[in-house]
Short mmCIF file of C-alpha atoms in Angstrom, two decimals:
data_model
loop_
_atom_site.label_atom_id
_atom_site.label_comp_id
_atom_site.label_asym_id
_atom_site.label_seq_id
_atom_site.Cartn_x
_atom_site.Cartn_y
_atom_site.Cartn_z
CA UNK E 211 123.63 102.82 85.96
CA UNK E 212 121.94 99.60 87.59
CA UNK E 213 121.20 97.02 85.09
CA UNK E 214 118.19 95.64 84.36
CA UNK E 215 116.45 92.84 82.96
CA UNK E 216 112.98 91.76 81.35
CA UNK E 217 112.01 87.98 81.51
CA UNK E 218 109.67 87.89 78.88
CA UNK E 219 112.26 89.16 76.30
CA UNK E 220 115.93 88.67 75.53
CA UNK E 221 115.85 92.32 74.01
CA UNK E 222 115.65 94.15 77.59
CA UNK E 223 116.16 93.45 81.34
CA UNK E 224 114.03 94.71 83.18
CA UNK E 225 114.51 91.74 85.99
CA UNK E 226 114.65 93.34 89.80
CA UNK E 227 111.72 95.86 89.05
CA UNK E 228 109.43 93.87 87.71
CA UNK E 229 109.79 90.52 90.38
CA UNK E 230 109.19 91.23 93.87
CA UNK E 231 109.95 88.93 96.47
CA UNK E 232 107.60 86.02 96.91
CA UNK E 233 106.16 86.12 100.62
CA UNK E 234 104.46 82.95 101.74
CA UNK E 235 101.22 83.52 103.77
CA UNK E 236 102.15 83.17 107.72
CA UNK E 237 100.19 80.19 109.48
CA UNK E 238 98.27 80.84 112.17
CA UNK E 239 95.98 79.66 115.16
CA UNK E 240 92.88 81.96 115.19
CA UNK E 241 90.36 81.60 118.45
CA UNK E 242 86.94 83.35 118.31
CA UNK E 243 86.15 85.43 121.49
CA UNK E 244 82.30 85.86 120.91
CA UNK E 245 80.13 83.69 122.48
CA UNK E 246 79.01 81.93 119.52
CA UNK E 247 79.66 78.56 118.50
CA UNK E 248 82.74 78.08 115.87
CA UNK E 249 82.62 79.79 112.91
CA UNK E 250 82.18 77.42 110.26
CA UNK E 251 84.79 77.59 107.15
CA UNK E 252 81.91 80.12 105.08
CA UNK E 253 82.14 82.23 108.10
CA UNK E 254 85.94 82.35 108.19
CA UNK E 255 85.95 83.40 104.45
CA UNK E 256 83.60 85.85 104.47
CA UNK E 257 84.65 87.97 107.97
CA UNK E 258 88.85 87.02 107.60
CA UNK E 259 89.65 90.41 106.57
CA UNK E 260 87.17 92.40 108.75
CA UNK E 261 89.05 92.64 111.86
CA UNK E 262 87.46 94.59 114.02
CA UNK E 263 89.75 94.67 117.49
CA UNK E 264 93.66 95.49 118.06
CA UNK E 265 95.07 92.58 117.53
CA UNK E 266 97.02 90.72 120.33
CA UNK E 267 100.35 89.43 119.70
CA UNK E 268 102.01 87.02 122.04
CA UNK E 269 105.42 85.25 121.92
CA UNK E 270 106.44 82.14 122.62
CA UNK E 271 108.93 82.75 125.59
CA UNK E 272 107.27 85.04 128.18
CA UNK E 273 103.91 85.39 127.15
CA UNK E 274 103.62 88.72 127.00
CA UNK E 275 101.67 90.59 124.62
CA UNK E 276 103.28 93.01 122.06
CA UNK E 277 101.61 96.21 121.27
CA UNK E 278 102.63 96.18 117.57
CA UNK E 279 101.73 94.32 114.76
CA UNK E 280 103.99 91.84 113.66
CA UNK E 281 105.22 91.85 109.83
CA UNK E 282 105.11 88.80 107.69
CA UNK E 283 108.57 88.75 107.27
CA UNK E 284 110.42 86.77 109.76
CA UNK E 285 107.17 86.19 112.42
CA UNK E 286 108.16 84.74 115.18
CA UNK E 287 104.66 84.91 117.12
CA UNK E 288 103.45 81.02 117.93
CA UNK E 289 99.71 82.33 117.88
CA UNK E 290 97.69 85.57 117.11
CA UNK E 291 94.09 86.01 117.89
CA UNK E 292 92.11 87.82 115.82
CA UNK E 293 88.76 88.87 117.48
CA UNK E 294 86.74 88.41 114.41
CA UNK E 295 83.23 89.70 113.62
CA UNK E 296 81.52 87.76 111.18
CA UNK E 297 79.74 89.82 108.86
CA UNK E 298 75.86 89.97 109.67
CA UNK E 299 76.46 89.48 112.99
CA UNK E 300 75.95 91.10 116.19
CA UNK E 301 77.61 90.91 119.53
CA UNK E 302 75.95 89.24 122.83
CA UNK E 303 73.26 92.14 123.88
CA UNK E 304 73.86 94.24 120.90
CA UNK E 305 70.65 95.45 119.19
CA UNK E 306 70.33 96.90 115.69
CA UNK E 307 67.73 97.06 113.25
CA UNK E 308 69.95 97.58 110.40
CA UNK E 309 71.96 95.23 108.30
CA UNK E 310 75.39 95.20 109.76
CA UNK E 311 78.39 96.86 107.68
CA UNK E 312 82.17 95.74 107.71
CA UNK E 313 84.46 97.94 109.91
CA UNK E 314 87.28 99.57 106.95
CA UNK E 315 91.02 98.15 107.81
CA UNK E 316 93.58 100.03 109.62
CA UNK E 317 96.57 100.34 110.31
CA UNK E 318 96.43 98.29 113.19
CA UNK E 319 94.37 95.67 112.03
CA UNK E 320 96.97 94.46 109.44
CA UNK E 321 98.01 91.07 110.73
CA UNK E 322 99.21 88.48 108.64
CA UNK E 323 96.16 86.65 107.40
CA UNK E 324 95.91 83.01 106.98
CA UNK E 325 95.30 80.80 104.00
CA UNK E 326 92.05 81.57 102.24
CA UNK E 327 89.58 80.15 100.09
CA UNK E 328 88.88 80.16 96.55
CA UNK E 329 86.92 83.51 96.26
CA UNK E 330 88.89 86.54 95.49
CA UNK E 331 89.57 89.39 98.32
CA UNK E 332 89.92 92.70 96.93
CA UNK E 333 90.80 95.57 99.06
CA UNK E 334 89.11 98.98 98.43
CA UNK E 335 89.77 102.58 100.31
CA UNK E 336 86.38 103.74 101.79
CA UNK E 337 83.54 102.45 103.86
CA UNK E 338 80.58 99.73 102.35
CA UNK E 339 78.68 102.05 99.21
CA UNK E 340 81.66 103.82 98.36
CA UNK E 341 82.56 104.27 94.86
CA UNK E 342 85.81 102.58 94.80
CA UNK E 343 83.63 99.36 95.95
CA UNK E 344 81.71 99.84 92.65
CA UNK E 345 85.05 99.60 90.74
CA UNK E 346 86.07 96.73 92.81
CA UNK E 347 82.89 95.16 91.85
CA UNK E 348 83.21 96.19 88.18
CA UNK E 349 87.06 95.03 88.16
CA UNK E 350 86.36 91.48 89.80
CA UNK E 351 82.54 90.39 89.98
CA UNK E 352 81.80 88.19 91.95
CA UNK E 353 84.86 89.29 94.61
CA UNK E 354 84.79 89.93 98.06
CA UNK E 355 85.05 93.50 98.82
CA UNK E 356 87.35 94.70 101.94
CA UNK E 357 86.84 98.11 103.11
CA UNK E 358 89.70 100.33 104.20
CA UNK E 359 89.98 103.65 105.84
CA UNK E 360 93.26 105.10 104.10
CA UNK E 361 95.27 104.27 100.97
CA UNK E 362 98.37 102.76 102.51
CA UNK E 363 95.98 100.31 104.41
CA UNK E 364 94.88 98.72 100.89
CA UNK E 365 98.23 98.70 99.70
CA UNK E 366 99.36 96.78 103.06
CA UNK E 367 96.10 94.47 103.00
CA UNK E 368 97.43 92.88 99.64
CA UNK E 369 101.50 93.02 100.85
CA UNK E 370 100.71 91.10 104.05
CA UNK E 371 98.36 88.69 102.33
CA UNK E 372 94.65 89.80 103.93
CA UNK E 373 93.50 91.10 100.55
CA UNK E 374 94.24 89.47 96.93
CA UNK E 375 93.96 92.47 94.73
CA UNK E 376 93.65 96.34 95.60
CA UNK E 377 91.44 98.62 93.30
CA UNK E 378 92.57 101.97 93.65
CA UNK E 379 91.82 105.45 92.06
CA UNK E 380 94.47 107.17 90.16
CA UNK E 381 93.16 109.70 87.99
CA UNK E 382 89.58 112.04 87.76
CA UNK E 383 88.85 113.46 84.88
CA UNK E 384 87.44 116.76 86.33
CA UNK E 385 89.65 116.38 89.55
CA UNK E 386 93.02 115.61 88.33
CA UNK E 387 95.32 113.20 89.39
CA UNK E 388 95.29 111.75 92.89
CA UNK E 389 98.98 112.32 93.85
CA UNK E 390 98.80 110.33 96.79
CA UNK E 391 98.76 106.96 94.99
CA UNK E 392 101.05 107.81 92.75
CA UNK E 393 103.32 108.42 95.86
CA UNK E 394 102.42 104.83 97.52
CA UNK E 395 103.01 102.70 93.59
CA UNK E 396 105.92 103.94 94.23
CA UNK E 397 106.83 103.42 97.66
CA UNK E 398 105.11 99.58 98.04
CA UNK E 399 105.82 96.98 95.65
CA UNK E 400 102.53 95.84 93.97
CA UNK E 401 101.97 95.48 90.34
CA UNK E 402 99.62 96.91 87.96
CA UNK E 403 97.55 93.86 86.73
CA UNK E 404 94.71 95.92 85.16
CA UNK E 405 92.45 99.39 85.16
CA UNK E 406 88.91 99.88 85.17
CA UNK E 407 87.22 103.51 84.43
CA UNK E 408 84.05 104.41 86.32
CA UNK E 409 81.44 107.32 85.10
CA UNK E 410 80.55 109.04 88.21
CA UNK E 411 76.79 109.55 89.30
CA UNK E 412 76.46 111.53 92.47
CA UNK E 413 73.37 111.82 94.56
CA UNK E 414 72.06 114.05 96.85
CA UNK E 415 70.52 112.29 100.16
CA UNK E 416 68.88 112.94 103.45
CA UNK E 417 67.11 111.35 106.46
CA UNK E 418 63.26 109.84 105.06
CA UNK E 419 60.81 113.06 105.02
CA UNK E 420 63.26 115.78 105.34
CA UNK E 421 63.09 117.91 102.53
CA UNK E 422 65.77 120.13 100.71
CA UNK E 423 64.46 123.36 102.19
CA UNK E 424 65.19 121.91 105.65
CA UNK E 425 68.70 121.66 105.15
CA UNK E 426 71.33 124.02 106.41
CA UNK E 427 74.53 121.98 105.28
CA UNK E 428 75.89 119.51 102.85
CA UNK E 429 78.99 117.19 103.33
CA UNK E 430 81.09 114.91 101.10
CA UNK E 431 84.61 114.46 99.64
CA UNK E 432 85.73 117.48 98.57
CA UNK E 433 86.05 116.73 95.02
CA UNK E 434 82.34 115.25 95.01
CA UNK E 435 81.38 119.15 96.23
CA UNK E 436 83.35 121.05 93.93
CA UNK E 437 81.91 118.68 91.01
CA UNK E 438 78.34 119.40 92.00
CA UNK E 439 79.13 123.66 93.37
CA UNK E 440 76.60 124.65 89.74
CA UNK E 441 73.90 122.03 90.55
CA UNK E 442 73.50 122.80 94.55
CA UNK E 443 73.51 126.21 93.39
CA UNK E 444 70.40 125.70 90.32
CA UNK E 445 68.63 123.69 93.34
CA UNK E 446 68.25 127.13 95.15
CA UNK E 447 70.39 124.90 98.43
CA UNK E 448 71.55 127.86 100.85
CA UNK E 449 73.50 125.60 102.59
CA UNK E 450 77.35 125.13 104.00
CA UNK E 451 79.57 123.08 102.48
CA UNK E 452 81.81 120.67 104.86
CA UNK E 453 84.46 118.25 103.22
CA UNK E 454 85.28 114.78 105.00
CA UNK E 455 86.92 111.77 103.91
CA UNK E 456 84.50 110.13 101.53
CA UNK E 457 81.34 110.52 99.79
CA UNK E 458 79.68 106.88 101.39
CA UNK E 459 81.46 107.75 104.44
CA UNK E 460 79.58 111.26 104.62
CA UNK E 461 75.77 109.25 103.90
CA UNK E 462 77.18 106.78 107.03
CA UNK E 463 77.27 109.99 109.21
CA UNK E 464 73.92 111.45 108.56
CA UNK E 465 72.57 108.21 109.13
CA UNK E 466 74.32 107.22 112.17
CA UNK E 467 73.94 110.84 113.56
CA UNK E 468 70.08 111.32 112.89
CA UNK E 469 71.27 114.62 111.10
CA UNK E 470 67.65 116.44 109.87
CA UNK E 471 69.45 119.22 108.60
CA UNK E 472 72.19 117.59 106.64
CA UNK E 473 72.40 116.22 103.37
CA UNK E 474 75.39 114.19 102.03
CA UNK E 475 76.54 114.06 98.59
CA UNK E 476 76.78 109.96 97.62
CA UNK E 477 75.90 106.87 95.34
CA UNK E 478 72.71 106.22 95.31
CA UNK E 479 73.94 102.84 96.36
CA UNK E 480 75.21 104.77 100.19
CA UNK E 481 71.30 105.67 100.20
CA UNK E 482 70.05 101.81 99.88
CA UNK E 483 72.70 100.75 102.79
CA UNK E 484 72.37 103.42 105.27
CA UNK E 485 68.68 104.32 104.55
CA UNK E 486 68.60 107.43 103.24
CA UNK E 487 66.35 109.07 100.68
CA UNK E 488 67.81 110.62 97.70
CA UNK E 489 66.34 114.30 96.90
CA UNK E 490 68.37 114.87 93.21
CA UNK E 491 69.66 112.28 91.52
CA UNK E 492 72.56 112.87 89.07
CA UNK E 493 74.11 116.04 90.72
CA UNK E 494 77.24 116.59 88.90
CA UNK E 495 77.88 119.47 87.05
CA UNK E 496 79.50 117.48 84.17
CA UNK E 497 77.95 114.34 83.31
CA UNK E 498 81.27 113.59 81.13
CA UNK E 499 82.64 112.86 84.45
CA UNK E 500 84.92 109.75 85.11
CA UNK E 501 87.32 108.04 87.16
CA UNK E 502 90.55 106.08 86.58
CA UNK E 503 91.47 102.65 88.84
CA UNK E 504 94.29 100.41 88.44
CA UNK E 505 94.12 96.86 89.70
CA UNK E 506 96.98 95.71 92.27
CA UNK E 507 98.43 92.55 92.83
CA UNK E 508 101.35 91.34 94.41
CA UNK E 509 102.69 89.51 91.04
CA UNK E 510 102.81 91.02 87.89
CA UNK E 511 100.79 89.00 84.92
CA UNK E 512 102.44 88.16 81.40
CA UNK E 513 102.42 90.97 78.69
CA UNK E 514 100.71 89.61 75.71
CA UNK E 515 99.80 91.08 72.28
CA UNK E 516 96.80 89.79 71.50
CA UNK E 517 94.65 92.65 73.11
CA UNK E 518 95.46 96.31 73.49
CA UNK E 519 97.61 96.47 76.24
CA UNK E 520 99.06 99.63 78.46
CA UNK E 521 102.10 99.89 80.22
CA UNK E 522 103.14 101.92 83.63
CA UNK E 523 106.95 102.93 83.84
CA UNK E 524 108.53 105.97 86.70
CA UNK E 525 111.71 107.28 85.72
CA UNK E 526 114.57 109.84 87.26
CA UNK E 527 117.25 110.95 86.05
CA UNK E 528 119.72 112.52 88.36
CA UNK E 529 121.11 115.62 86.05
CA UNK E 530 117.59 117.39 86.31
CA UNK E 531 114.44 117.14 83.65
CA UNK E 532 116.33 117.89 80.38
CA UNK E 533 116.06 114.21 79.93
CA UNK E 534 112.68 114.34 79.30
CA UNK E 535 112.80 115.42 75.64
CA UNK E 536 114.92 112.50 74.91
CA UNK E 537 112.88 109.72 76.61
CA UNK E 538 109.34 111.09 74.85
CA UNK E 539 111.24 110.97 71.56
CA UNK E 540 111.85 107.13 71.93
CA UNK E 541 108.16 106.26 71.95
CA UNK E 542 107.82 108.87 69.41
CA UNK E 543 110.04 107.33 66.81
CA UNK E 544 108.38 104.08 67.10
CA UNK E 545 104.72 105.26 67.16
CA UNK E 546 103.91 104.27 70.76
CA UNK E 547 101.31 106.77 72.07
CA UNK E 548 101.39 108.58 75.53
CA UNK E 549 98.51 108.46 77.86
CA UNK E 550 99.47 110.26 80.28
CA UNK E 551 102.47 111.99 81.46
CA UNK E 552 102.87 112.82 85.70
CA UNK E 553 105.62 115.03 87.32
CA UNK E 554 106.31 114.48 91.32
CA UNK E 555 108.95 115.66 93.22
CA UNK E 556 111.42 113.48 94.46
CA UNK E 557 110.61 112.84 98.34
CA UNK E 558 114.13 112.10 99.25
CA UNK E 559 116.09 114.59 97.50
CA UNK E 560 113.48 117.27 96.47
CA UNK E 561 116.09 120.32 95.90
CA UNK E 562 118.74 120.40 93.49
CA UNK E 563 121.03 122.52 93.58
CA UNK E 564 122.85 124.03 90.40
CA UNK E 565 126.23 126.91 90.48
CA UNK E 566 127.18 129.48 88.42
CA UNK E 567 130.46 131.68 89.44
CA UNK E 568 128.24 134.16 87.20
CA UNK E 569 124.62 134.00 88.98
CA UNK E 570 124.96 132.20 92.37
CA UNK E 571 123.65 128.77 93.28
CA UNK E 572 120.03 127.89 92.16
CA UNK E 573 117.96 125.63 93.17
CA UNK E 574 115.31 123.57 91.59
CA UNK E 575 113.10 120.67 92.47
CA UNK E 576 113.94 117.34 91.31
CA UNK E 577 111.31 115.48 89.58
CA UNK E 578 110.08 111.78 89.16
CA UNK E 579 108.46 110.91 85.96
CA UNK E 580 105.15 108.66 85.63
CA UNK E 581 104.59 107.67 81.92
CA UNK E 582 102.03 105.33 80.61
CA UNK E 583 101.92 104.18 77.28
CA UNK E 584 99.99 102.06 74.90
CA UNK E 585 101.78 99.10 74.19
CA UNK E 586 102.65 96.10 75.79
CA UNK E 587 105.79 94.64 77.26
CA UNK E 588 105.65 91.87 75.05
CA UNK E 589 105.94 94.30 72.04
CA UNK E 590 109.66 94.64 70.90
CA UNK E 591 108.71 98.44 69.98
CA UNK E 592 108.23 98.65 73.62
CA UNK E 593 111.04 96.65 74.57
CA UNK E 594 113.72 99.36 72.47
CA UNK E 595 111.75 101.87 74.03
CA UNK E 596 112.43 101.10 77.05
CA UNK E 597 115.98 100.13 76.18
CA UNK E 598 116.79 103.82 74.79
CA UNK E 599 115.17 105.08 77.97
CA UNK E 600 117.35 103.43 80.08
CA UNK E 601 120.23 105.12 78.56
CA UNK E 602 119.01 108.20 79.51
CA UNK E 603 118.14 107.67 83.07
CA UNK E 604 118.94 106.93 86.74
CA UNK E 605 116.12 105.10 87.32
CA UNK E 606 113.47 102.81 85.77
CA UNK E 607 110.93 101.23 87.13
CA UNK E 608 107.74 99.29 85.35
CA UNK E 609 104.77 99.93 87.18
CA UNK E 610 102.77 97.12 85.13
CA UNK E 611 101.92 95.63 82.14
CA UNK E 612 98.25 95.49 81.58
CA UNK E 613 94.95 94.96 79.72
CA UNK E 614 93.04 98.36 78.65
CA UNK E 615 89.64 99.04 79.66
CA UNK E 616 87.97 98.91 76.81
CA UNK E 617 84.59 98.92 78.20
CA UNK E 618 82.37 101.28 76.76
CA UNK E 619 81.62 104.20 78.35
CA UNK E 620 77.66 105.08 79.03
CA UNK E 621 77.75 107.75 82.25
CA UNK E 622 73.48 106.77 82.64
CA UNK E 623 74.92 103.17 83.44
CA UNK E 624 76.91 105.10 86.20
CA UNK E 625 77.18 103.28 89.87
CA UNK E 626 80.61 104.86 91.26
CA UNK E 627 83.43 107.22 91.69
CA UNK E 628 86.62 106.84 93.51
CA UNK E 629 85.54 108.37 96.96
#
């Protein structure tokens, strides 16, 4: 059993899972490649995180240019240049009539970013009109909103210092859980700092003058299709049903494709962006229909009691799930309710096995355990929670201790989902 401490208490320690390692920003020397003149400091702000090339990494003793991208930990590169777009822009004899959109992150744009300025960077998954900017937006007004094309790459933006915050879905209330960032809380080593629930309001839009009986196909995220299966049916819509990656990132298809016989399922927001027209507004089949995101940050903020406050813990326990009875009954017997209660497997030792002279070996899965709760760490019923739980465990971790959403809920104010 690994000890562990808290430092907002002298009741529990809950030290080495709740302080990461403090990473100071990597300076660099950034050259613009465009045949503009400089980009003035406004310029920098706004386009720092929208990198929009490979990025070219070059050492100090030969010269020679690395095809990787180097970590912020222990950099050793003299210069990198970043071949920057800044946003509104367009390159030397590049013509467009449309206002220009951010390219999302990837994985090979994540370079070490250099010091910033005062107005908050928060990193999103999806493309510009996408729900999860809405939450972004709702989370931190006001913020500048960085696309990116998978999970991982907003967890990375705010670990390597391009992006101050990530917003990032964790739960639908038609759709479940999405496991996938439930896998990467666990694997990276941000901090819950806050959630923020979105109604969803789904659209249905198309090219200007193409009507619904035109259409031969729809396309969206495939939880935006199964949420609107009644409504496409009631609108007598004939039509195939293709999933891709996300529901703004569908409207940016039709658009960019000239597509007269497909309609994408969207925000009306997607429609105002990549000119489209919206045939139905308000397409889901449920309009009780909302989405969970949780705030990221590299540092975890101070538990306080002053508000209602939720906590984020994963446990294991390494003798299989009969634990579990025991841990529930220690919030329990000190009235501290459950939220929410999520089983995954455990990626690096998924099988257990278990033998009996009698029956033979069996084998089961082992399980990690995602609990939140509402109370905060600052509680001392929380605190002896926590400290019973440890007895009864392998491993603890606290996700976050955060303010509730406590915004109230109107689904007509709607302007996102998580896609």
């Amino acid at each position: 059993m690994h000890s562990i401490s808290f430092p907002y208490s002298n009741t529990l320690n809950l030290n080495h899972i709740f302080s990461p390692k403090r990473v100071a920003p990597t300076r660099l020397t950034v050259r613009s490649v465009y045949g503009f003149e400089p980009l003035t400091r406004s310029d920098w702000q706004s386009s720092c995180a929208i990198l929009t090339s490979n990025v070219a990494s070059q050492e100090l003793n030969d010269g020679a240019a690395a095809d990787h991208v180097p970590a912020v930990n222990d950099h050793k590169n003299a210069f990198t240049d970043l071949k920057l777009l800044p946003n509104g822009k367009l390159t030397v004899g590049e013509k467009n009539d449309k206002p220009f959109q951010p390219k999302p992150l990837t994985i090979s744009d994540l370079s070490p970013a250099p010091m910033h300025g005062s107005q908050l960077r928060v990193a999103y998954q999806g493309v510009p009109g996408a729900y999860s900017e809405a939450a972004a937006g709702k989370a931190y007004p006001n913020c500048e909103a960085i696309p990116c094309d998978q999970f991982d790459v907003a967890f990375k933006a705010v670990e390597l210092w391009i992006a101050d915050r990530a917003v990032l879905p964790v739960e639908n209330s038609l759709g479940g859980s999405i496991h996938r960032n439930y896998d990467l809380l666990l694997r990276h080593r941000l901090h819950i700092v806050g959630e923020v629930q979105l109604p969803v309001h789904h659209c249905l839009l198309a090219l200007p003058g193409i009507r619904k009986e035109y259409l031969t196909r729809v396309i969206s995220h495939p939880q935006a299709l199964s949420q609107c299966e009644h409504t496409l049916t009631k609108l007598g819509l004939n039509v195939a049903r293709e999933a891709v990656d996300d529901t703004a990132g569908a409207a940016e298809f039709v658009a960019n494709n000239n597509l007269r016989d497909t309609a994408a399922i969207a925000s009306a927001r997607a429609a105002d962006l990549y000119g489209l027209n919206v045939l139905a507004d308000g397409i889901q089949d449920d309009p009780n229909n909302v989405t969970r995101f949780v705030m990221l940050a590299r540092e975890p903020i101070i538990p306080r009691t002053d508000r209602p406050f939720k906590t984020s813990i994963v446990f294991a326990h390494d003798k299989g799930t009969s634990v579990l009875f025991k841990v529930l009954s220690a919030f329990a017997f000190r009235n501290i309710s459950l939220t929410k209660i999520e089983s995954r497997p455990h990626r690096n030792r998924p099988i257990r096995l278990v033998d009996d002279e009698n029956v033979g070996t069996a084998k089961h899965f082992e399980y990690l355990f995602y609990v939140d709760f509402e109370a905060s760490m600052a509680d001392v019923r929380a605190q002896n929670a926590l400290s019973e739980v440890q007895e009864f465990t392998s491993f603890l971790r606290v996700l976050g201790s955060y303010p509730m959403d406590m915004t109230p809920w109107n689904p007509s104010s709607s302007i996102g989902d998580h896609h």
